[in-house]
JSON list of C-alpha atoms in Angstrom, two decimals:
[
{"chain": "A", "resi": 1, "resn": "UNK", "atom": "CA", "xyz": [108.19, 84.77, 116.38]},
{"chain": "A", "resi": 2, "resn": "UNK", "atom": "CA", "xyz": [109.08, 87.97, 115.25]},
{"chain": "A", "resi": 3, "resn": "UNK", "atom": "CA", "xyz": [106.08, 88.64, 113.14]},
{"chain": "A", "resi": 4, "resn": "UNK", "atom": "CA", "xyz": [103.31, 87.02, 115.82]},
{"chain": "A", "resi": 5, "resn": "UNK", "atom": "CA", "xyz": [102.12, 83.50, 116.81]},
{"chain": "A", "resi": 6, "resn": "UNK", "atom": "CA", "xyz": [101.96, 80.87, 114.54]},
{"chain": "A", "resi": 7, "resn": "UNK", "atom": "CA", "xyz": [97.74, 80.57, 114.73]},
{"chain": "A", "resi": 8, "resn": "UNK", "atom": "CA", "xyz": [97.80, 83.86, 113.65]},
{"chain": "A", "resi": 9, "resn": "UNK", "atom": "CA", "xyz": [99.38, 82.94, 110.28]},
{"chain": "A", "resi": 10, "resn": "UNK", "atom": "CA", "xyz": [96.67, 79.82, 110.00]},
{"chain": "A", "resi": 11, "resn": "UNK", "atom": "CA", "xyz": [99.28, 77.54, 110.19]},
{"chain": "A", "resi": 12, "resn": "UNK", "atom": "CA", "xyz": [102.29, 78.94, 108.84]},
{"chain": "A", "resi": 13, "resn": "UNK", "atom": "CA", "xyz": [105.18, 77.06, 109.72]},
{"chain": "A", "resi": 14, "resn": "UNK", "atom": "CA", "xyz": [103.41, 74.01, 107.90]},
{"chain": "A", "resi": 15, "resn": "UNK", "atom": "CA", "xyz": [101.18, 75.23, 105.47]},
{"chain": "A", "resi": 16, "resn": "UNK", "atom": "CA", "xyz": [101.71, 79.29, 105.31]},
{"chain": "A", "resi": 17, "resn": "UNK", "atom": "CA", "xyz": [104.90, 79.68, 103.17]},
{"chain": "A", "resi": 18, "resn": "UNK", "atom": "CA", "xyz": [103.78, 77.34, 100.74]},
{"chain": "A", "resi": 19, "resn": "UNK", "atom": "CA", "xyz": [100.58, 78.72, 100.44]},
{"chain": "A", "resi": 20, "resn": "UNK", "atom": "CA", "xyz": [101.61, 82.40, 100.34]},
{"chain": "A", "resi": 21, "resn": "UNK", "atom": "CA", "xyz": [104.43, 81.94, 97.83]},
{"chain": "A", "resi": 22, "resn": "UNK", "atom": "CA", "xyz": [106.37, 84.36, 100.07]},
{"chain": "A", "resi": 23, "resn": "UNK", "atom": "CA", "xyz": [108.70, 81.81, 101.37]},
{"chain": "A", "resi": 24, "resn": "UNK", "atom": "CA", "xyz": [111.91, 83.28, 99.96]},
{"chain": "A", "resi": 25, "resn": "UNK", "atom": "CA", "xyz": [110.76, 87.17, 101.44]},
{"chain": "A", "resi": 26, "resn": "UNK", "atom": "CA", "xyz": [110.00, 85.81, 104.76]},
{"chain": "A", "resi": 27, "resn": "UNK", "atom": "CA", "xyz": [113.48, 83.42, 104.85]},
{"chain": "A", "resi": 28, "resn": "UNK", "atom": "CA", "xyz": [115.07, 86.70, 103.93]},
{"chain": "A", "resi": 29, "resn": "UNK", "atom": "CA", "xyz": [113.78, 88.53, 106.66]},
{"chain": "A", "resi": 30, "resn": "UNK", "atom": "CA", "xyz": [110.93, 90.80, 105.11]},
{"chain": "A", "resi": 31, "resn": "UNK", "atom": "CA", "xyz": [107.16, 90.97, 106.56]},
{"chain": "A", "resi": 32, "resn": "UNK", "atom": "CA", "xyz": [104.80, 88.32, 105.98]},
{"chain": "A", "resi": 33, "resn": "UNK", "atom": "CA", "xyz": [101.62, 88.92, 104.38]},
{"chain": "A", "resi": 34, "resn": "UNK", "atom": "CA", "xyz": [99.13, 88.69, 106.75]},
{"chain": "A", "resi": 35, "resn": "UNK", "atom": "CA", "xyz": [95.10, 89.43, 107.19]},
{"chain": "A", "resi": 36, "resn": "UNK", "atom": "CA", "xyz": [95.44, 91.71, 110.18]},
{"chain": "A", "resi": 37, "resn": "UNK", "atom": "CA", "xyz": [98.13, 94.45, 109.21]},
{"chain": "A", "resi": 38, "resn": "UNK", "atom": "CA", "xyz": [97.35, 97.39, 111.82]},
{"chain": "A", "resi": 39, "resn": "UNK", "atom": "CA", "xyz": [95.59, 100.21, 110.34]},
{"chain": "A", "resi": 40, "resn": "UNK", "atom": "CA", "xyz": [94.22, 97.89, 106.96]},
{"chain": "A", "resi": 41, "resn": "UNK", "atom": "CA", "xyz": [91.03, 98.66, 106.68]},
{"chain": "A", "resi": 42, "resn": "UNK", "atom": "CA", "xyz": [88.21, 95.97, 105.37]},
{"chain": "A", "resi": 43, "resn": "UNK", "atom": "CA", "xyz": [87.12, 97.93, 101.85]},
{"chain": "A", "resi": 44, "resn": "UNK", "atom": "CA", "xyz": [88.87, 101.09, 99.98]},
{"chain": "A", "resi": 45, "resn": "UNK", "atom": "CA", "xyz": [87.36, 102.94, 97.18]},
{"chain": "A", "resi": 46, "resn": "UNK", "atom": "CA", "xyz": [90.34, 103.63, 95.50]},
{"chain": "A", "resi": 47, "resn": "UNK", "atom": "CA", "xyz": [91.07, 100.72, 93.38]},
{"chain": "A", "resi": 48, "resn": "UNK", "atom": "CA", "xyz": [95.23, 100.48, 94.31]},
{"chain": "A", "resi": 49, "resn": "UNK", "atom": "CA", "xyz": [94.65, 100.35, 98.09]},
{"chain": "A", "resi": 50, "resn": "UNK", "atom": "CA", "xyz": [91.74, 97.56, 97.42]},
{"chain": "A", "resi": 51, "resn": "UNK", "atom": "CA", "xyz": [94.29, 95.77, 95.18]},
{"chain": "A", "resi": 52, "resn": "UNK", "atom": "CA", "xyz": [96.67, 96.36, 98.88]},
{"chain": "A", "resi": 53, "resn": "UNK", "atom": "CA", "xyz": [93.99, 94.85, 100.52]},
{"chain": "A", "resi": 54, "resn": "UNK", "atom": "CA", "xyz": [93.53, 91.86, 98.60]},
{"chain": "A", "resi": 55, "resn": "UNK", "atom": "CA", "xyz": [97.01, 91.01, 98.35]},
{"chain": "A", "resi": 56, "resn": "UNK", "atom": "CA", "xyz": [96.94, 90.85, 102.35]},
{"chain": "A", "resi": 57, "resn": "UNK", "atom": "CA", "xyz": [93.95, 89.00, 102.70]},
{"chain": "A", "resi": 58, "resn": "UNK", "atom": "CA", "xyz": [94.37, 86.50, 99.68]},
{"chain": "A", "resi": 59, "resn": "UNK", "atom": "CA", "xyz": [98.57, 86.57, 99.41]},
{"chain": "A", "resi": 60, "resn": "UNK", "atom": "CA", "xyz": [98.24, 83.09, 97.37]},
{"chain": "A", "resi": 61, "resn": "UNK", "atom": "CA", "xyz": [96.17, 84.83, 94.69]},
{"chain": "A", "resi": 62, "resn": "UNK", "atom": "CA", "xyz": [100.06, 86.78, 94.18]},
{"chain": "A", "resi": 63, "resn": "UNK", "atom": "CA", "xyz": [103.64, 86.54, 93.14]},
{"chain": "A", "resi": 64, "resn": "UNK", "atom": "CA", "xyz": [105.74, 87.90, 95.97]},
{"chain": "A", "resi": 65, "resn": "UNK", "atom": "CA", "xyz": [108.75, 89.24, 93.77]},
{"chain": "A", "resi": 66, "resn": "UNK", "atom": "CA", "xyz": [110.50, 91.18, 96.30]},
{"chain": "A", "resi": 67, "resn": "UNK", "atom": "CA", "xyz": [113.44, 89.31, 96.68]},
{"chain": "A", "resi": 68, "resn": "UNK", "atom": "CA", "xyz": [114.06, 88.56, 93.06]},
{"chain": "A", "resi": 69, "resn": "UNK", "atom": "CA", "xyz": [112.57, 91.65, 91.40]},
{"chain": "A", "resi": 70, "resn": "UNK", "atom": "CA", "xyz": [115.08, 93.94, 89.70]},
{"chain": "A", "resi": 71, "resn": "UNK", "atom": "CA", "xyz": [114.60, 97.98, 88.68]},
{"chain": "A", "resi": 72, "resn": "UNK", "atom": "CA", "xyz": [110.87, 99.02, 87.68]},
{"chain": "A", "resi": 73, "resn": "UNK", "atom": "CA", "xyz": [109.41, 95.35, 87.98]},
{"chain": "A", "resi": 74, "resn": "UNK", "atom": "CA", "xyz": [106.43, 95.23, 90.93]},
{"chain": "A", "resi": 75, "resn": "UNK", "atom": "CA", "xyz": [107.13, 94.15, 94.52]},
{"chain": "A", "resi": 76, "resn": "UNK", "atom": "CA", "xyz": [104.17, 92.22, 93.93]},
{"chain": "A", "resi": 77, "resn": "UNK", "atom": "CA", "xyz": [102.39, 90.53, 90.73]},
{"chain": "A", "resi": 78, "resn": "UNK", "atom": "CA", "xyz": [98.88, 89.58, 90.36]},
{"chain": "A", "resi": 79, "resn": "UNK", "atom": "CA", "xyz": [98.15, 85.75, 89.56]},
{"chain": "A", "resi": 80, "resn": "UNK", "atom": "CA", "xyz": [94.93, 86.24, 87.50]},
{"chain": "A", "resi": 81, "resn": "UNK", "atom": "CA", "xyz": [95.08, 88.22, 84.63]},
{"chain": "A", "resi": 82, "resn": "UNK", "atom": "CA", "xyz": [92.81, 91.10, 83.53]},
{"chain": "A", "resi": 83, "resn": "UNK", "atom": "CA", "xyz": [90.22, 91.45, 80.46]},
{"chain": "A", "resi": 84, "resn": "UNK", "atom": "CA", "xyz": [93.95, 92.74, 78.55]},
{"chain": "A", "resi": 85, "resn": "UNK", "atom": "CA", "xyz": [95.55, 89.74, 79.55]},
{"chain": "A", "resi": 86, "resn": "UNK", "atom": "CA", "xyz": [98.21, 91.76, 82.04]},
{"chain": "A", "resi": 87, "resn": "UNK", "atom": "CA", "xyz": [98.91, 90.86, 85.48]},
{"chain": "A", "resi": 88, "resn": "UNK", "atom": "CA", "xyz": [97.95, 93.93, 88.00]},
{"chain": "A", "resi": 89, "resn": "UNK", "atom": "CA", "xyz": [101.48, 94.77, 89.86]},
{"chain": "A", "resi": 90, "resn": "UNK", "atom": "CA", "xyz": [101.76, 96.83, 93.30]},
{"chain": "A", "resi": 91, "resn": "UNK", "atom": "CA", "xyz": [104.98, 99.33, 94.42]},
{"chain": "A", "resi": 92, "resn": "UNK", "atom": "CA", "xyz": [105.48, 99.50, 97.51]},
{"chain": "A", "resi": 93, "resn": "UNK", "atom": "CA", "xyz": [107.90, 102.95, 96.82]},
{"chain": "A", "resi": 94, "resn": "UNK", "atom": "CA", "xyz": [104.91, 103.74, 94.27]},
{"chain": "A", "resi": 95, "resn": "UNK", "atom": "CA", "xyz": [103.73, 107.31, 95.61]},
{"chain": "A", "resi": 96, "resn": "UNK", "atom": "CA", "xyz": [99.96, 105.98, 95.65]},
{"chain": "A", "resi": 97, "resn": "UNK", "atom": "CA", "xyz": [100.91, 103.26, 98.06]},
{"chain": "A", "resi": 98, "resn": "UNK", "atom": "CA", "xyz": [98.76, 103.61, 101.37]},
{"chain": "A", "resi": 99, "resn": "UNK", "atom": "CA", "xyz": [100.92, 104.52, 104.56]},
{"chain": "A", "resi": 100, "resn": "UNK", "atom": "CA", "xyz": [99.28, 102.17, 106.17]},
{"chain": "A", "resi": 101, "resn": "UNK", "atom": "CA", "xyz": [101.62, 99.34, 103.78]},
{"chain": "A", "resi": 102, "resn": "UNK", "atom": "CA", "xyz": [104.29, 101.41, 103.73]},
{"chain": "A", "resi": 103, "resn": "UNK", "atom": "CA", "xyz": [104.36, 101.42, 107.72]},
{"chain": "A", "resi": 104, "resn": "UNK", "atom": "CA", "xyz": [104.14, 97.70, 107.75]},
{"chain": "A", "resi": 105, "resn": "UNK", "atom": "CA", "xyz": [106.36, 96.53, 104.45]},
{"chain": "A", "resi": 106, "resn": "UNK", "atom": "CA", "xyz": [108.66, 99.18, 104.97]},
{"chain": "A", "resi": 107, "resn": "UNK", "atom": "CA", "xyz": [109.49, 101.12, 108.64]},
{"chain": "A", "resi": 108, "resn": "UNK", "atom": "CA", "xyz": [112.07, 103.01, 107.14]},
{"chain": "A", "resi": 109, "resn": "UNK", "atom": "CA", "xyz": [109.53, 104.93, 104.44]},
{"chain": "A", "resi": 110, "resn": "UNK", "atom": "CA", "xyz": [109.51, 105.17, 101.08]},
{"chain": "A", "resi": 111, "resn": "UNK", "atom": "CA", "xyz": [111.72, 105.36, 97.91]},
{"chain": "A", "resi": 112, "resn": "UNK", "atom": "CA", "xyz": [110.62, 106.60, 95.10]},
{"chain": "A", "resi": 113, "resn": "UNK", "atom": "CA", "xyz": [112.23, 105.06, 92.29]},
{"chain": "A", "resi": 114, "resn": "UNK", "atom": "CA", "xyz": [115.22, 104.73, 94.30]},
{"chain": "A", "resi": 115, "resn": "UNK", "atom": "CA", "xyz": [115.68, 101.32, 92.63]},
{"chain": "A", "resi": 116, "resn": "UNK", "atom": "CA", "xyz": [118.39, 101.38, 90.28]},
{"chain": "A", "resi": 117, "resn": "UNK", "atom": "CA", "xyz": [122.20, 99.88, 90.66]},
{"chain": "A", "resi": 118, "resn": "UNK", "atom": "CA", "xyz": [125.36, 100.16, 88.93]},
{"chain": "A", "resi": 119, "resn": "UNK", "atom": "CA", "xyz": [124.44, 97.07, 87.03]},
{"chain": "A", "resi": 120, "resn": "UNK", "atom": "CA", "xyz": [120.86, 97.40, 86.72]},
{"chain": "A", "resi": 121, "resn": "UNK", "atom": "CA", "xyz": [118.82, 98.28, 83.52]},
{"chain": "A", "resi": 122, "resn": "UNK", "atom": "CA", "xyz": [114.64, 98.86, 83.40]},
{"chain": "A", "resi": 123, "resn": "UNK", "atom": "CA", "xyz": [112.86, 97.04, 80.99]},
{"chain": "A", "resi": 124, "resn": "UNK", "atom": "CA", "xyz": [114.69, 93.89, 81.38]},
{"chain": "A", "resi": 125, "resn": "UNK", "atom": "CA", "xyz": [118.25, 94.69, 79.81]},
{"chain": "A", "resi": 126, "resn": "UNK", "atom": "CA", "xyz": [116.41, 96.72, 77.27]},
{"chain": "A", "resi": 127, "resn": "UNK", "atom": "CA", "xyz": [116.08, 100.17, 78.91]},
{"chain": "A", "resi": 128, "resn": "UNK", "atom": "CA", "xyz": [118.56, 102.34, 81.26]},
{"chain": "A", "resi": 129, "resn": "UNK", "atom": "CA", "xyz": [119.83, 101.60, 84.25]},
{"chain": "A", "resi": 130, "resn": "UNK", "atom": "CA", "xyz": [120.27, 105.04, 86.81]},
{"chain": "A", "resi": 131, "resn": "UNK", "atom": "CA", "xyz": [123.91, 104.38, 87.92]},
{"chain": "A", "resi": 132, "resn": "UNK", "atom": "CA", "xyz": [125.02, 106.98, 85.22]},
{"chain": "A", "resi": 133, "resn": "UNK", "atom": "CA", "xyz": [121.80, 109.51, 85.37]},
{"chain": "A", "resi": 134, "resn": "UNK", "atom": "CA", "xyz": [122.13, 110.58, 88.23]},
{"chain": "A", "resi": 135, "resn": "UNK", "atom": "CA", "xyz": [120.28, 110.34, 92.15]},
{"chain": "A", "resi": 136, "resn": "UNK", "atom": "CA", "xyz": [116.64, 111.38, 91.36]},
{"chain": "A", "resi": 137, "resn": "UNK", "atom": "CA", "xyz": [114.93, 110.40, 94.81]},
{"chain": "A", "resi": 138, "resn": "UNK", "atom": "CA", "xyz": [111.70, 113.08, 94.02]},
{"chain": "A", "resi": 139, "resn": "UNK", "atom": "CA", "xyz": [111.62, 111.27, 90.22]},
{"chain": "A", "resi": 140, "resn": "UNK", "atom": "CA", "xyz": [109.17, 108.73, 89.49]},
{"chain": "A", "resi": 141, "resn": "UNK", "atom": "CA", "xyz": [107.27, 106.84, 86.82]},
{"chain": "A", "resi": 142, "resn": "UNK", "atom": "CA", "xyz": [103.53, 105.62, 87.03]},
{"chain": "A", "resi": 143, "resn": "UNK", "atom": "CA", "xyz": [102.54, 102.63, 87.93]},
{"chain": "A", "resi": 144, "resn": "UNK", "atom": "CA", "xyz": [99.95, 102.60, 84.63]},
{"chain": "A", "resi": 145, "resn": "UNK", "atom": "CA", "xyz": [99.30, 105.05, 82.26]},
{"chain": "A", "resi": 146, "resn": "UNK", "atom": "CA", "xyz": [96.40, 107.26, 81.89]},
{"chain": "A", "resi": 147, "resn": "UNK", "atom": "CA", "xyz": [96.69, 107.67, 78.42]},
{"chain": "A", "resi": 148, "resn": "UNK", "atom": "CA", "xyz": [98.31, 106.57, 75.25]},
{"chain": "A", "resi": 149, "resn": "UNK", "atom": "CA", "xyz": [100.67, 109.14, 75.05]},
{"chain": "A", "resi": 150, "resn": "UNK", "atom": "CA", "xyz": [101.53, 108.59, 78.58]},
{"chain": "A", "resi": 151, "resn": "UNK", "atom": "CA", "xyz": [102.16, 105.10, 77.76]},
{"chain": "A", "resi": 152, "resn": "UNK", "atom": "CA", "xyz": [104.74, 106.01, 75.10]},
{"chain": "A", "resi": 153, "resn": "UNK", "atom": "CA", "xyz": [106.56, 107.89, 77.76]},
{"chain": "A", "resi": 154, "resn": "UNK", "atom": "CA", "xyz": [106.58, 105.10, 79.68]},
{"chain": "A", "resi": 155, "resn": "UNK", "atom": "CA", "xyz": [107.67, 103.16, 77.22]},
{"chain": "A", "resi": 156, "resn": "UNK", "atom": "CA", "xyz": [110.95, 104.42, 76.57]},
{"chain": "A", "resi": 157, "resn": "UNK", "atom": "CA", "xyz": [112.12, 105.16, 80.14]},
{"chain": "A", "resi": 158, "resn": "UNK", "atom": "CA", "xyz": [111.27, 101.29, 80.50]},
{"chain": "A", "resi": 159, "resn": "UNK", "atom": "CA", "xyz": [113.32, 100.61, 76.80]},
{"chain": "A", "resi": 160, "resn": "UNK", "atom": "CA", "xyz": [115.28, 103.24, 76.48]},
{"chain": "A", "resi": 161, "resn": "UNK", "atom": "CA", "xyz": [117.84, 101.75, 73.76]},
{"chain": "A", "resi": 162, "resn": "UNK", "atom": "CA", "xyz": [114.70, 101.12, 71.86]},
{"chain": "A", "resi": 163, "resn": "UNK", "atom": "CA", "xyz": [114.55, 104.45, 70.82]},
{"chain": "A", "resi": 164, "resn": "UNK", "atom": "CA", "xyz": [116.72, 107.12, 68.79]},
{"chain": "A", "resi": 165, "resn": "UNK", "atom": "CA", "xyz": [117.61, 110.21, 72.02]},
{"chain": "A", "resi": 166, "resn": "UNK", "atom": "CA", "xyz": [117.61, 113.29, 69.80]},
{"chain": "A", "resi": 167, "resn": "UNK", "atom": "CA", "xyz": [117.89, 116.39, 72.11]},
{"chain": "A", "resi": 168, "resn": "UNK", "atom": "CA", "xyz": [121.32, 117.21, 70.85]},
{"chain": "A", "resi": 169, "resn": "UNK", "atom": "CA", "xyz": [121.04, 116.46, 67.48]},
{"chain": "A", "resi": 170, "resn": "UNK", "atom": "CA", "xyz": [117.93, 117.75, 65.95]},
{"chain": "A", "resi": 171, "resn": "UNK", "atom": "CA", "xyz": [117.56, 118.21, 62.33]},
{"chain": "A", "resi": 172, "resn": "UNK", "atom": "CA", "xyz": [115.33, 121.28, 62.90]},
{"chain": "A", "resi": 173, "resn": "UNK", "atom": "CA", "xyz": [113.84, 123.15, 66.07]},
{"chain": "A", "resi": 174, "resn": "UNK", "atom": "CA", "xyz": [110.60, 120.77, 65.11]},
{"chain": "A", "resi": 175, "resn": "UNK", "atom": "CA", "xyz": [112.26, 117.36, 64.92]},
{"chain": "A", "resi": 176, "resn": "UNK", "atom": "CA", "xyz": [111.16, 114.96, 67.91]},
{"chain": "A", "resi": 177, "resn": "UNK", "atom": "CA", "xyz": [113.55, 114.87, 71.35]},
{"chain": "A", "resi": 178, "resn": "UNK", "atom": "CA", "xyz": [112.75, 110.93, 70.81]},
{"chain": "A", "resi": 179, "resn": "UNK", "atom": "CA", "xyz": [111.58, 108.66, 68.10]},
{"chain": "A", "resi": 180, "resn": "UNK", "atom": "CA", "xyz": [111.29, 105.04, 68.17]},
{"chain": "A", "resi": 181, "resn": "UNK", "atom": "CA", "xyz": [113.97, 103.23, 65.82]},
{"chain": "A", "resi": 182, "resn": "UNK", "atom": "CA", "xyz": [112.85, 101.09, 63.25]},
{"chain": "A", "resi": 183, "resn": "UNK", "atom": "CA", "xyz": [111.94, 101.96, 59.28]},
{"chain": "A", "resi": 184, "resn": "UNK", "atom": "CA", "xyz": [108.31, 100.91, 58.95]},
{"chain": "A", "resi": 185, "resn": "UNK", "atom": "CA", "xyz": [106.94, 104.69, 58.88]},
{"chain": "A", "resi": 186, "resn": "UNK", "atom": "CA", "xyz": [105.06, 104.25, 61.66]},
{"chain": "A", "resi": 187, "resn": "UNK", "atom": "CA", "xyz": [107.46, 105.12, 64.87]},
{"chain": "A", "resi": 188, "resn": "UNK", "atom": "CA", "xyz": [106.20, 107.30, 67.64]},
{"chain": "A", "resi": 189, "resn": "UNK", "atom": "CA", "xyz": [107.87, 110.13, 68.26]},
{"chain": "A", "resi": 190, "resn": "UNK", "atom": "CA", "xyz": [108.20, 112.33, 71.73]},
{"chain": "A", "resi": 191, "resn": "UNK", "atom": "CA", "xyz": [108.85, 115.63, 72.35]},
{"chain": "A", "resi": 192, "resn": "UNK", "atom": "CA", "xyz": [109.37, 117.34, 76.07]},
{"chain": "A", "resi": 193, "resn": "UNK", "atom": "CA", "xyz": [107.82, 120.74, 75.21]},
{"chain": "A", "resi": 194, "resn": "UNK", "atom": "CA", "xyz": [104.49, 118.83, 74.09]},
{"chain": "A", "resi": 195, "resn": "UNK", "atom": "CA", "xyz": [101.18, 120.32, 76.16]},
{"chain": "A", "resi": 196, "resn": "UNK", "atom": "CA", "xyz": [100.65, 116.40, 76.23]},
{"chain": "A", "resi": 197, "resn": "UNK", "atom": "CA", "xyz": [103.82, 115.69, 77.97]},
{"chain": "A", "resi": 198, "resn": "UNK", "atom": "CA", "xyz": [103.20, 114.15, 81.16]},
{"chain": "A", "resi": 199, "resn": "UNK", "atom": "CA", "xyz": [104.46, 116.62, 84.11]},
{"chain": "A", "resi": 200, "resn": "UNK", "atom": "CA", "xyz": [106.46, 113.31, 85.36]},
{"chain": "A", "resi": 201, "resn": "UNK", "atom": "CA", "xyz": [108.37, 113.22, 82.30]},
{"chain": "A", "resi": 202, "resn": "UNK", "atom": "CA", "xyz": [111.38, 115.97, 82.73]},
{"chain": "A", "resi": 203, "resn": "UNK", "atom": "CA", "xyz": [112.02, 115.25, 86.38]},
{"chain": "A", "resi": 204, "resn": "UNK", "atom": "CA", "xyz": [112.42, 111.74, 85.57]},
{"chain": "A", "resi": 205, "resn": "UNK", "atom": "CA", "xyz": [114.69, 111.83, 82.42]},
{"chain": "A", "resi": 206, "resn": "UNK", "atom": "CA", "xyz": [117.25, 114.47, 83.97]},
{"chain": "A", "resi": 207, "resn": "UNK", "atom": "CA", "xyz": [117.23, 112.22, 86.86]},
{"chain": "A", "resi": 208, "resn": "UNK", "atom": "CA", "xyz": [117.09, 109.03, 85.31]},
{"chain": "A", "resi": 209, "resn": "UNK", "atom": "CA", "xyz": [118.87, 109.19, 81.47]},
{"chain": "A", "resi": 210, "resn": "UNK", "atom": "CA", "xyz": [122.39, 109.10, 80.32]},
{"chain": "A", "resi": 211, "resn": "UNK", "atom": "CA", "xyz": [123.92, 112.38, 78.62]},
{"chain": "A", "resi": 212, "resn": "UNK", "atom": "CA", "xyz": [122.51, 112.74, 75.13]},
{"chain": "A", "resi": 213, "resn": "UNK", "atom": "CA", "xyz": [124.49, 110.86, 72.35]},
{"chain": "A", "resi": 214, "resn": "UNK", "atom": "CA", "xyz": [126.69, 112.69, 69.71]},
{"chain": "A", "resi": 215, "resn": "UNK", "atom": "CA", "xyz": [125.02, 113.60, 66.06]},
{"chain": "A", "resi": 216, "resn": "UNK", "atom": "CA", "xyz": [124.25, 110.84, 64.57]},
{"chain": "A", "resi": 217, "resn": "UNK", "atom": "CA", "xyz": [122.55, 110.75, 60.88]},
{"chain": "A", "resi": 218, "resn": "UNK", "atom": "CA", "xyz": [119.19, 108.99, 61.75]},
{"chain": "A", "resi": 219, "resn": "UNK", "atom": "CA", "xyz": [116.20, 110.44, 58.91]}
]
């Protein structure tokens, strides 16, 4: 009732929750996904707001995760993989989202990357929660990368304990601010003052990471 008629859902009480997978977000109170959110329009250029779109007007083709989701993972989850075999996820606090979503998932407005709990941790258990980095409303991480290097940086906000934090115990001015562990020669290695250093990247890790660790012997 809250949310319109029941015809308007094609059937919902019997059919739509099923259908939709959203059963557990609408029980919990959230929006449906429906076909006729106000201000949707029927075909976007940009590729995220089509994605938007799509979820809306096929919601069974999705996963609705955003009751169970936890840190970085999407609010929403393709079915159908892509040619790299990868699901295609949607934010809603993602900065690219369309107002017009954000107006009907969430009234109150966004969040950028206000996601993280005292006993939270991206990457699945492998990265950093944000209980001890700090607030960071204005810091945020891409949805995808937009280039390899970018994807490194993603990669170890999203598994941060997979990789050695240098910044306060550098061998030399040139040694890496990051490096991946492991001893097979071939570990990436980061560092902030890089001209290939995503803008994103410093905003997000003073927001986001712990306090550097003490010197540790690590080359």
């Amino acid at each position: 009732q809250q949310y319109g008629q029941q015809q308007q859902y094609g059937q919902q009480q019997q059919y739509g929750q099923q259908q939709y997978g959203q059963s557990a977000s609408v029980a919990a109170g959230l929006p449906p996904l429906i076909p006729d959110v106000p201000g949707m329009p029927e075909y976007a250029e940009d590729a995220t707001e089509q994605r938007w779109i799509d979820l809306f007007t096929n919601p069974g083709s999705y996963f609705d995760n955003r009751t169970t989701k936890k840190d970085r993972q999407p609010d929403f989850n393709s079915k159908a993989r892509d040619s790299e075999n990868k699901r295609q996820g949607l934010w809603i606090d993602s900065k690219y989202t369309p107002d017009w979503v954000i107006n009907y998932l969430r009234p109150g407005g966004r969040q950028y990357n206000n996601r993280s709990g005292g006993n939270s941790s991206y990457g699945g258990g492998g990265g950093y929660g944000g209980s001890q980095g700090g607030g960071g409303e204005d810091a945020y991480m891409p949805e995808q990368a937009s280039s390899a290097r970018e994807a490194d940086w993603m990669d170890l906000c999203m598994n941060y304990r997979n990789w050695w934090d240098n910044r306060a115990n550098k061998m030399s001015p040139k040694s890496p601010d990051f490096k991946q562990k492991g001893r097979t020669g071939e570990e990436v290695a980061l560092w902030l003052s890089n001209r290939d250093t995503p803008e994103w990247v410093g905003p997000y890790i003073t927001a986001k990471f712990p306090p550097p660790p003490p010197p540790r012997n690590q080359y």
